[in-house]
Amino acid sequence: VLTLLLITAVTSFFSAPYYSTLPVFARDILGLDASGLAYLMMFGGIGAVSGALSLAVFSRRNRAGWFWLSGACVFAACFMGFAFSTQLNLSLVFIFGIGFAITVYSASANTLLQELLPDEMRGRVASMYILSILGGMLLGSLVAGSVALRIGVSYIFAFGGLVIIIYVPLMVMRNKSLRELLLHRETPAETDVRDVVSSVDVKKAAT
C-alpha cells in the first residue's frame, strides 16, 4: 500500500506540467490561441471519458494490476511524444492518449488499494491517496513552472514522461507485493472474505 501511494505521488509530481503548463505549450510550441487550447483540452477530456468507459466495459478485477501498469506506461509514452510534437493533429492524438491512460491508471490504482485493504482501513488510506495525488500535483506544478522558464516547457514534459516510464516498472520489479498483484495472488481483503465465507459454511454444516 505504501509503495502504491509513493508511486502515485511521484507520478502526480512529474505529470503536473500537463495541468499547469499546457497553455504555455499550446502558445509557444504549437502556436495556438485560446481556441486551439480549448481543442487540446477537449481531446484530453474525450480521452479521459473513453478510458473510463473502456475500463468499465473491458476490465476484470483480476486484471487491475495490468491496467494500472499499462496505463502508467502509455501515459508516460504519450507524454513524451506530446513534448516533441509540433503538429496540431499529432498533438491531439497524443493528448487523447494522455487523457485515456491517466484515467485508466488512476482508476486502477484506486481499485488495487481497495483490494489490498480491510474495511476498517479504507477510509484513512483513501484520504492518503487523494493527498498523494493533489500534493504531488501542486508541488510538481510549482517546480515545473519555475524550471520551464529556464529550460523550456517541452523538456519538462519529456523529462516527466521519462521518469514515470522508468520509475513505475522499476518499482514493480523491485517490489514483490506489486508483482503478486500483477499475477493476482490473493490479497488481504480477499483473504478476509474467504475466511468469513468458510466460517459461515462450517456453521451451516454443523447445524
PDB file of C-alpha atoms in Angstrom:
ATOM      1  CA  VAL A   1       0.000   0.000   0.000  1.00  0.00           C
ATOM      2  CA  LEU A   2       2.782   2.415   0.910  1.00  0.00           C
ATOM      3  CA  THR A   3       4.547   1.680  -2.383  1.00  0.00           C
ATOM      4  CA  LEU A   4       1.359   2.340  -4.356  1.00  0.00           C
ATOM      5  CA  LEU A   5       0.891   5.667  -2.565  1.00  0.00           C
ATOM      6  CA  LEU A   6       4.503   6.598  -3.221  1.00  0.00           C
ATOM      7  CA  ILE A   7       4.212   5.739  -6.916  1.00  0.00           C
ATOM      8  CA  THR A   8       1.015   7.790  -7.120  1.00  0.00           C
ATOM      9  CA  ALA A   9       2.721  10.795  -5.531  1.00  0.00           C
ATOM     10  CA  VAL A  10       5.742  10.573  -7.849  1.00  0.00           C
ATOM     11  CA  THR A  11       3.544  10.135 -10.920  1.00  0.00           C
ATOM     12  CA  SER A  12       1.405  13.131  -9.933  1.00  0.00           C
ATOM     13  CA  PHE A  13       4.515  15.220  -9.317  1.00  0.00           C
ATOM     14  CA  PHE A  14       6.072  14.552 -12.716  1.00  0.00           C
ATOM     15  CA  SER A  15       2.783  14.729 -14.638  1.00  0.00           C
ATOM     16  CA  ALA A  16       1.971  18.160 -13.202  1.00  0.00           C
ATOM     17  CA  PRO A  17       3.181  20.032 -16.346  1.00  0.00           C
ATOM     18  CA  TYR A  18       0.173  18.595 -18.192  1.00  0.00           C
ATOM     19  CA  TYR A  19      -2.099  20.626 -15.937  1.00  0.00           C
ATOM     20  CA  SER A  20      -0.011  23.714 -15.193  1.00  0.00           C
ATOM     21  CA  THR A  21       1.993  24.489 -18.343  1.00  0.00           C
ATOM     22  CA  LEU A  22      -0.303  23.238 -21.123  1.00  0.00           C
ATOM     23  CA  PRO A  23      -1.404  26.805 -22.040  1.00  0.00           C
ATOM     24  CA  VAL A  24       2.258  27.819 -22.409  1.00  0.00           C
ATOM     25  CA  PHE A  25       2.961  24.757 -24.552  1.00  0.00           C
ATOM     26  CA  ALA A  26      -0.029  25.488 -26.769  1.00  0.00           C
ATOM     27  CA  ARG A  27       1.050  29.100 -27.296  1.00  0.00           C
ATOM     28  CA  ASP A  28       4.830  28.757 -27.628  1.00  0.00           C
ATOM     29  CA  ILE A  29       5.253  25.341 -29.267  1.00  0.00           C
ATOM     30  CA  LEU A  30       2.076  24.827 -31.277  1.00  0.00           C
ATOM     31  CA  GLY A  31       1.333  28.494 -31.915  1.00  0.00           C
ATOM     32  CA  LEU A  32      -2.278  28.180 -30.784  1.00  0.00           C
ATOM     33  CA  ASP A  33      -4.633  30.776 -29.385  1.00  0.00           C
ATOM     34  CA  ALA A  34      -7.356  30.245 -26.798  1.00  0.00           C
ATOM     35  CA  SER A  35      -9.495  28.308 -29.287  1.00  0.00           C
ATOM     36  CA  GLY A  36      -6.620  25.946 -30.043  1.00  0.00           C
ATOM     37  CA  LEU A  37      -6.033  25.366 -26.344  1.00  0.00           C
ATOM     38  CA  ALA A  38      -9.716  24.533 -25.998  1.00  0.00           C
ATOM     39  CA  TYR A  39      -9.346  21.851 -28.681  1.00  0.00           C
ATOM     40  CA  LEU A  40      -6.405  20.336 -26.823  1.00  0.00           C
ATOM     41  CA  MET A  41      -8.307  20.248 -23.560  1.00  0.00           C
ATOM     42  CA  MET A  42     -11.378  18.859 -25.305  1.00  0.00           C
ATOM     43  CA  PHE A  43      -9.429  15.946 -26.778  1.00  0.00           C
ATOM     44  CA  GLY A  44      -7.863  15.270 -23.383  1.00  0.00           C
ATOM     45  CA  GLY A  45     -11.345  15.146 -21.887  1.00  0.00           C
ATOM     46  CA  ILE A  46     -12.617  12.858 -24.635  1.00  0.00           C
ATOM     47  CA  GLY A  47      -9.676  10.559 -23.963  1.00  0.00           C
ATOM     48  CA  ALA A  48     -10.457  10.545 -20.233  1.00  0.00           C
ATOM     49  CA  VAL A  49     -14.105   9.634 -20.816  1.00  0.00           C
ATOM     50  CA  SER A  50     -13.093   6.958 -23.324  1.00  0.00           C
ATOM     51  CA  GLY A  51     -10.648   5.499 -20.806  1.00  0.00           C
ATOM     52  CA  ALA A  52     -13.292   5.355 -18.096  1.00  0.00           C
ATOM     53  CA  LEU A  53     -15.816   3.675 -20.411  1.00  0.00           C
ATOM     54  CA  SER A  54     -13.248   1.200 -21.709  1.00  0.00           C
ATOM     55  CA  LEU A  55     -12.223   0.307 -18.181  1.00  0.00           C
ATOM     56  CA  ALA A  56     -15.831  -0.232 -17.197  1.00  0.00           C
ATOM     57  CA  VAL A  57     -16.543  -2.452 -20.200  1.00  0.00           C
ATOM     58  CA  PHE A  58     -13.360  -4.475 -20.584  1.00  0.00           C
ATOM     59  CA  SER A  59     -11.745  -4.558 -17.162  1.00  0.00           C
ATOM     60  CA  ARG A  60     -11.816  -7.532 -14.853  1.00  0.00           C
ATOM     61  CA  ARG A  61     -10.931  -7.372 -11.188  1.00  0.00           C
ATOM     62  CA  ASN A  62      -8.044  -9.802 -11.601  1.00  0.00           C
ATOM     63  CA  ARG A  63      -6.528  -7.576 -14.280  1.00  0.00           C
ATOM     64  CA  ALA A  64      -6.467  -4.321 -12.339  1.00  0.00           C
ATOM     65  CA  GLY A  65      -2.708  -4.575 -11.839  1.00  0.00           C
ATOM     66  CA  TRP A  66      -2.069  -4.865 -15.547  1.00  0.00           C
ATOM     67  CA  PHE A  67      -4.384  -1.970 -16.337  1.00  0.00           C
ATOM     68  CA  TRP A  68      -2.577   0.097 -13.706  1.00  0.00           C
ATOM     69  CA  LEU A  69       0.894  -0.649 -15.097  1.00  0.00           C
ATOM     70  CA  SER A  70      -0.182  -0.299 -18.745  1.00  0.00           C
ATOM     71  CA  GLY A  71      -1.942   2.988 -18.014  1.00  0.00           C
ATOM     72  CA  ALA A  72       1.175   4.440 -16.397  1.00  0.00           C
ATOM     73  CA  CYS A  73       3.449   3.378 -19.269  1.00  0.00           C
ATOM     74  CA  VAL A  74       1.096   4.526 -22.036  1.00  0.00           C
ATOM     75  CA  PHE A  75       0.591   7.831 -20.260  1.00  0.00           C
ATOM     76  CA  ALA A  76       4.348   8.381 -19.991  1.00  0.00           C
ATOM     77  CA  ALA A  77       4.915   7.445 -23.646  1.00  0.00           C
ATOM     78  CA  CYS A  78       2.188   9.845 -24.836  1.00  0.00           C
ATOM     79  CA  PHE A  79       3.561  12.494 -22.514  1.00  0.00           C
ATOM     80  CA  MET A  80       6.987  12.261 -24.133  1.00  0.00           C
ATOM     81  CA  GLY A  81       5.507  12.137 -27.622  1.00  0.00           C
ATOM     82  CA  PHE A  82       3.435  15.217 -26.935  1.00  0.00           C
ATOM     83  CA  ALA A  83       6.540  17.028 -25.665  1.00  0.00           C
ATOM     84  CA  PHE A  84       8.230  16.911 -29.068  1.00  0.00           C
ATOM     85  CA  SER A  85       5.155  17.211 -31.273  1.00  0.00           C
ATOM     86  CA  THR A  86       4.897  20.414 -33.280  1.00  0.00           C
ATOM     87  CA  GLN A  87       1.905  19.403 -35.425  1.00  0.00           C
ATOM     88  CA  LEU A  88      -1.588  20.015 -34.104  1.00  0.00           C
ATOM     89  CA  ASN A  89      -3.104  16.769 -35.418  1.00  0.00           C
ATOM     90  CA  LEU A  90      -0.348  14.669 -33.875  1.00  0.00           C
ATOM     91  CA  SER A  91      -0.598  16.604 -30.623  1.00  0.00           C
ATOM     92  CA  LEU A  92      -4.334  15.901 -30.484  1.00  0.00           C
ATOM     93  CA  VAL A  93      -3.637  12.173 -30.811  1.00  0.00           C
ATOM     94  CA  PHE A  94      -1.073  12.285 -28.004  1.00  0.00           C
ATOM     95  CA  ILE A  95      -3.242  14.331 -25.689  1.00  0.00           C
ATOM     96  CA  PHE A  96      -6.148  11.956 -26.300  1.00  0.00           C
ATOM     97  CA  GLY A  97      -3.827   9.141 -25.254  1.00  0.00           C
ATOM     98  CA  ILE A  98      -2.757  11.094 -22.168  1.00  0.00           C
ATOM     99  CA  GLY A  99      -6.353  11.566 -21.041  1.00  0.00           C
ATOM    100  CA  PHE A 100      -7.214   7.938 -21.785  1.00  0.00           C
ATOM    101  CA  ALA A 101      -4.211   6.456 -19.998  1.00  0.00           C
ATOM    102  CA  ILE A 102      -4.246   8.670 -16.920  1.00  0.00           C
ATOM    103  CA  THR A 103      -7.885   7.739 -16.270  1.00  0.00           C
ATOM    104  CA  VAL A 104      -7.144   4.021 -16.609  1.00  0.00           C
ATOM    105  CA  TYR A 105      -4.090   4.385 -14.370  1.00  0.00           C
ATOM    106  CA  SER A 106      -5.845   6.389 -11.644  1.00  0.00           C
ATOM    107  CA  ALA A 107      -8.961   4.215 -11.518  1.00  0.00           C
ATOM    108  CA  SER A 108      -6.906   1.011 -11.470  1.00  0.00           C
ATOM    109  CA  ALA A 109      -4.677   2.343  -8.681  1.00  0.00           C
ATOM    110  CA  ASN A 110      -7.766   3.073  -6.597  1.00  0.00           C
ATOM    111  CA  THR A 111      -9.097  -0.426  -7.319  1.00  0.00           C
ATOM    112  CA  LEU A 112      -5.831  -2.011  -6.194  1.00  0.00           C
ATOM    113  CA  LEU A 113      -5.852  -0.059  -2.957  1.00  0.00           C
ATOM    114  CA  GLN A 114      -9.396  -1.140  -2.222  1.00  0.00           C
ATOM    115  CA  GLU A 115      -8.472  -4.762  -2.876  1.00  0.00           C
ATOM    116  CA  LEU A 116      -5.447  -4.614  -0.592  1.00  0.00           C
ATOM    117  CA  LEU A 117      -7.165  -3.088   2.421  1.00  0.00           C
ATOM    118  CA  PRO A 118      -9.559  -4.440   5.021  1.00  0.00           C
ATOM    119  CA  ASP A 119     -12.762  -2.460   5.536  1.00  0.00           C
ATOM    120  CA  GLU A 120     -11.617  -0.568   8.643  1.00  0.00           C
ATOM    121  CA  MET A 121      -8.579   0.911   6.840  1.00  0.00           C
ATOM    122  CA  ARG A 122     -10.101   2.000   3.546  1.00  0.00           C
ATOM    123  CA  GLY A 123     -11.288   5.472   4.562  1.00  0.00           C
ATOM    124  CA  ARG A 124      -7.943   6.504   6.024  1.00  0.00           C
ATOM    125  CA  VAL A 125      -5.899   5.167   3.137  1.00  0.00           C
ATOM    126  CA  ALA A 126      -8.297   6.728   0.605  1.00  0.00           C
ATOM    127  CA  SER A 127      -7.584  10.118   2.176  1.00  0.00           C
ATOM    128  CA  MET A 128      -3.845   9.486   1.830  1.00  0.00           C
ATOM    129  CA  TYR A 129      -4.407   8.501  -1.794  1.00  0.00           C
ATOM    130  CA  ILE A 130      -6.146  11.809  -2.523  1.00  0.00           C
ATOM    131  CA  LEU A 131      -3.388  13.641  -0.648  1.00  0.00           C
ATOM    132  CA  SER A 132      -0.686  11.934  -2.716  1.00  0.00           C
ATOM    133  CA  ILE A 133      -2.441  12.982  -5.943  1.00  0.00           C
ATOM    134  CA  LEU A 134      -3.172  16.597  -5.014  1.00  0.00           C
ATOM    135  CA  GLY A 135       0.035  17.124  -3.048  1.00  0.00           C
ATOM    136  CA  GLY A 136       2.232  15.730  -5.812  1.00  0.00           C
ATOM    137  CA  MET A 137       0.374  17.751  -8.428  1.00  0.00           C
ATOM    138  CA  LEU A 138       0.668  21.046  -6.549  1.00  0.00           C
ATOM    139  CA  LEU A 139       4.345  20.597  -5.738  1.00  0.00           C
ATOM    140  CA  GLY A 140       5.036  19.442  -9.288  1.00  0.00           C
ATOM    141  CA  SER A 141       3.294  22.490 -10.725  1.00  0.00           C
ATOM    142  CA  LEU A 142       5.432  24.764  -8.574  1.00  0.00           C
ATOM    143  CA  VAL A 143       8.651  23.116  -9.710  1.00  0.00           C
ATOM    144  CA  ALA A 144       7.577  22.740 -13.346  1.00  0.00           C
ATOM    145  CA  GLY A 145       6.660  26.407 -13.656  1.00  0.00           C
ATOM    146  CA  SER A 146       9.987  27.620 -12.318  1.00  0.00           C
ATOM    147  CA  VAL A 147      12.111  25.151 -14.291  1.00  0.00           C
ATOM    148  CA  ALA A 148      10.188  25.695 -17.546  1.00  0.00           C
ATOM    149  CA  LEU A 149      11.259  29.334 -17.525  1.00  0.00           C
ATOM    150  CA  ARG A 150      14.866  28.199 -17.714  1.00  0.00           C
ATOM    151  CA  ILE A 151      14.964  25.163 -19.976  1.00  0.00           C
ATOM    152  CA  GLY A 152      11.674  25.284 -21.889  1.00  0.00           C
ATOM    153  CA  VAL A 153       8.326  23.613 -21.427  1.00  0.00           C
ATOM    154  CA  SER A 154       8.969  20.791 -23.926  1.00  0.00           C
ATOM    155  CA  TYR A 155      11.857  19.437 -21.887  1.00  0.00           C
ATOM    156  CA  ILE A 156       9.724  19.493 -18.739  1.00  0.00           C
ATOM    157  CA  PHE A 157       7.106  17.319 -20.442  1.00  0.00           C
ATOM    158  CA  ALA A 158       9.718  14.932 -21.822  1.00  0.00           C
ATOM    159  CA  PHE A 159      11.609  14.610 -18.549  1.00  0.00           C
ATOM    160  CA  GLY A 160       8.422  13.924 -16.608  1.00  0.00           C
ATOM    161  CA  GLY A 161       7.384  11.173 -19.011  1.00  0.00           C
ATOM    162  CA  LEU A 162      10.861   9.641 -18.935  1.00  0.00           C
ATOM    163  CA  VAL A 163      10.911   9.490 -15.142  1.00  0.00           C
ATOM    164  CA  ILE A 164       7.464   7.862 -14.989  1.00  0.00           C
ATOM    165  CA  ILE A 165       8.151   5.240 -17.659  1.00  0.00           C
ATOM    166  CA  ILE A 166      11.347   4.212 -15.845  1.00  0.00           C
ATOM    167  CA  TYR A 167      10.243   4.593 -12.230  1.00  0.00           C
ATOM    168  CA  VAL A 168       6.941   2.686 -12.265  1.00  0.00           C
ATOM    169  CA  PRO A 169       8.191  -0.561 -13.926  1.00  0.00           C
ATOM    170  CA  LEU A 170      11.341  -0.394 -11.786  1.00  0.00           C
ATOM    171  CA  MET A 171       9.292  -0.235  -8.588  1.00  0.00           C
ATOM    172  CA  VAL A 172       7.158  -3.147  -9.808  1.00  0.00           C
ATOM    173  CA  MET A 173      10.252  -5.259 -10.475  1.00  0.00           C
ATOM    174  CA  ARG A 174      11.747  -4.444  -7.070  1.00  0.00           C
ATOM    175  CA  ASN A 175       8.576  -4.908  -5.020  1.00  0.00           C
ATOM    176  CA  LYS A 176       7.341  -8.458  -4.523  1.00  0.00           C
ATOM    177  CA  SER A 177       3.843  -7.387  -3.447  1.00  0.00           C
ATOM    178  CA  LEU A 178       3.302  -5.411  -6.644  1.00  0.00           C
ATOM    179  CA  ARG A 179       4.475  -8.325  -8.747  1.00  0.00           C
ATOM    180  CA  GLU A 180       1.996 -10.561  -6.937  1.00  0.00           C
ATOM    181  CA  LEU A 181      -0.760  -8.047  -7.670  1.00  0.00           C
ATOM    182  CA  LEU A 182       0.024  -8.281 -11.372  1.00  0.00           C
ATOM    183  CA  LEU A 183      -0.230 -12.063 -11.083  1.00  0.00           C
ATOM    184  CA  HIS A 184      -3.383 -11.616  -8.979  1.00  0.00           C
ATOM    185  CA  ARG A 185      -2.291 -13.500  -5.922  1.00  0.00           C
ATOM    186  CA  GLU A 186      -4.781 -13.411  -3.057  1.00  0.00           C
ATOM    187  CA  THR A 187      -4.985 -10.025  -1.315  1.00  0.00           C
ATOM    188  CA  PRO A 188      -5.643  -9.440   2.413  1.00  0.00           C
ATOM    189  CA  ALA A 189      -9.183  -8.236   1.713  1.00  0.00           C
ATOM    190  CA  GLU A 190      -9.912 -11.345  -0.317  1.00  0.00           C
ATOM    191  CA  THR A 191      -8.432 -13.497   2.447  1.00  0.00           C
ATOM    192  CA  ASP A 192     -10.826 -11.943   4.965  1.00  0.00           C
ATOM    193  CA  VAL A 193     -13.794 -12.598   2.684  1.00  0.00           C
ATOM    194  CA  ARG A 194     -12.716 -16.195   2.116  1.00  0.00           C
ATOM    195  CA  ASP A 195     -12.311 -16.765   5.854  1.00  0.00           C
ATOM    196  CA  VAL A 196     -15.753 -15.325   6.590  1.00  0.00           C
ATOM    197  CA  VAL A 197     -17.377 -17.446   3.888  1.00  0.00           C
ATOM    198  CA  SER A 198     -15.571 -20.533   5.160  1.00  0.00           C
ATOM    199  CA  SER A 199     -16.688 -19.919   8.742  1.00  0.00           C
ATOM    200  CA  VAL A 200     -20.295 -19.446   7.620  1.00  0.00           C
ATOM    201  CA  ASP A 201     -20.147 -22.675   5.646  1.00  0.00           C
ATOM    202  CA  VAL A 202     -18.766 -24.523   8.665  1.00  0.00           C
ATOM    203  CA  LYS A 203     -21.559 -23.199  10.913  1.00  0.00           C
ATOM    204  CA  LYS A 204     -24.188 -24.213   8.370  1.00  0.00           C
ATOM    205  CA  ALA A 205     -22.712 -27.680   8.102  1.00  0.00           C
ATOM    206  CA  ALA A 206     -22.658 -28.015  11.886  1.00  0.00           C
ATOM    207  CA  THR A 207     -26.325 -27.142  12.165  1.00  0.00           C
TER     208      THR A 207
END
